[in-house]
Coordinates of C-alpha atoms in Angstrom, one line a residue:
M260 CA -54.8 -3.7 6.0
A261 CA -52.9 -1.2 3.9
N262 CA -50.9 -0.2 6.9
T263 CA -49.8 -3.7 7.5
A264 CA -48.8 -4.1 3.8
V265 CA -46.8 -0.9 3.8
T266 CA -45.1 -1.7 7.1
A267 CA -44.2 -5.2 5.9
S268 CA -42.9 -3.8 2.6
L269 CA -40.8 -1.1 4.2
G270 CA -39.5 -3.6 6.7
F271 CA -38.4 -5.9 3.8
V272 CA -36.6 -3.1 2.0
F273 CA -35.0 -2.1 5.3
V274 CA -33.6 -5.6 5.8
I275 CA -32.3 -5.7 2.3
I276 CA -30.4 -2.4 2.8
V277 CA -29.1 -3.3 6.2
T278 CA -27.8 -6.7 5.1
R279 CA -25.7 -4.9 2.5
F280 CA -23.9 -2.7 4.9
Y281 CA -23.6 -4.9 8.1
T282 CA -22.2 -8.3 8.8
D283 CA -24.5 -11.3 9.3
E284 CA -23.6 -11.5 12.9
D285 CA -24.5 -7.8 13.5
V286 CA -27.9 -8.3 11.8
G287 CA -28.6 -11.5 13.7
L288 CA -27.8 -9.9 17.1
A289 CA -29.9 -6.8 16.3
N290 CA -32.8 -9.1 15.3
A291 CA -32.5 -11.1 18.5
I292 CA -32.5 -7.9 20.6
I293 CA -35.6 -6.6 18.8
N294 CA -37.4 -9.9 19.2
A295 CA -36.5 -10.0 22.9
I296 CA -37.9 -6.6 23.4
G297 CA -41.1 -7.7 21.6
L298 CA -41.4 -10.8 23.8
I299 CA -41.0 -8.7 27.0
S300 CA -43.7 -6.3 25.8
V301 CA -46.1 -9.1 25.0
F302 CA -45.5 -10.6 28.5
S303 CA -45.9 -7.3 30.2
V304 CA -49.3 -6.4 28.8
L305 CA -50.9 -9.3 30.6
G306 CA -54.1 -9.1 28.5
L307 CA -55.0 -5.7 29.9
D308 CA -55.5 -4.3 26.4
S309 CA -58.4 -6.7 25.8
L310 CA -59.7 -6.0 29.3
M311 CA -59.8 -2.3 28.6
V312 CA -61.7 -2.8 25.4
R313 CA -64.3 -5.0 27.1
Y314 CA -64.8 -3.3 30.5
L315 CA -63.8 0.3 30.1
P316 CA -67.2 1.4 28.6
K317 CA -69.0 -0.2 31.5
T318 CA -67.0 1.1 34.4
E319 CA -68.1 4.0 36.6
K320 CA -64.5 5.3 37.1
P321 CA -62.7 4.9 33.7
M322 CA -59.7 7.0 34.8
D323 CA -59.1 4.7 37.7
M324 CA -59.1 1.7 35.4
I325 CA -56.8 3.4 32.9
N326 CA -54.3 4.5 35.6
F327 CA -54.4 1.0 37.2
S328 CA -53.7 -0.6 33.8
F329 CA -50.8 1.8 33.1
S330 CA -49.3 1.3 36.5
I331 CA -49.5 -2.5 36.6
T332 CA -48.1 -2.7 33.0
T333 CA -45.2 -0.5 33.9
I334 CA -44.4 -2.5 37.1
I335 CA -44.7 -5.8 35.3
S336 CA -42.5 -4.6 32.4
L337 CA -39.8 -3.5 34.8
I338 CA -39.9 -6.8 36.5
V339 CA -39.8 -8.9 33.3
A340 CA -37.1 -6.7 31.8
G341 CA -35.0 -7.0 35.0
I342 CA -35.4 -10.8 34.9
F343 CA -34.3 -10.9 31.3
V344 CA -31.3 -8.7 32.0
L345 CA -30.2 -10.7 35.0
G346 CA -30.6 -14.0 33.2
I347 CA -29.0 -12.9 29.9
H348 CA -25.9 -15.1 30.6
T349 CA -28.2 -18.1 30.8
W350 CA -30.5 -17.9 27.8
S351 CA -28.5 -15.8 25.4
P352 CA -24.8 -15.1 26.2
R353 CA -24.2 -13.6 22.8
L354 CA -26.5 -10.7 23.6
N355 CA -24.4 -9.8 26.7

């Protein structure tokens, strides 16, 4: 809980400092890029984090499950990021 409070506070101070030195347009575009990256990462995980917590202690070959999760997450993130980059003209031409 303390980690969340400190991170939120430092993020708030960071935004105050950044808005003093950069234009509104630059701050908005940077925020949009950061949020797009976060959205891609959420889609790429596919719930495998919860799957690992639940089934990893019960599996006979934990390294196989870990390697599979890393591999599939990497492949899906590359696909989702590629779709995002290819469609950037459609859903957010300003980020181009």
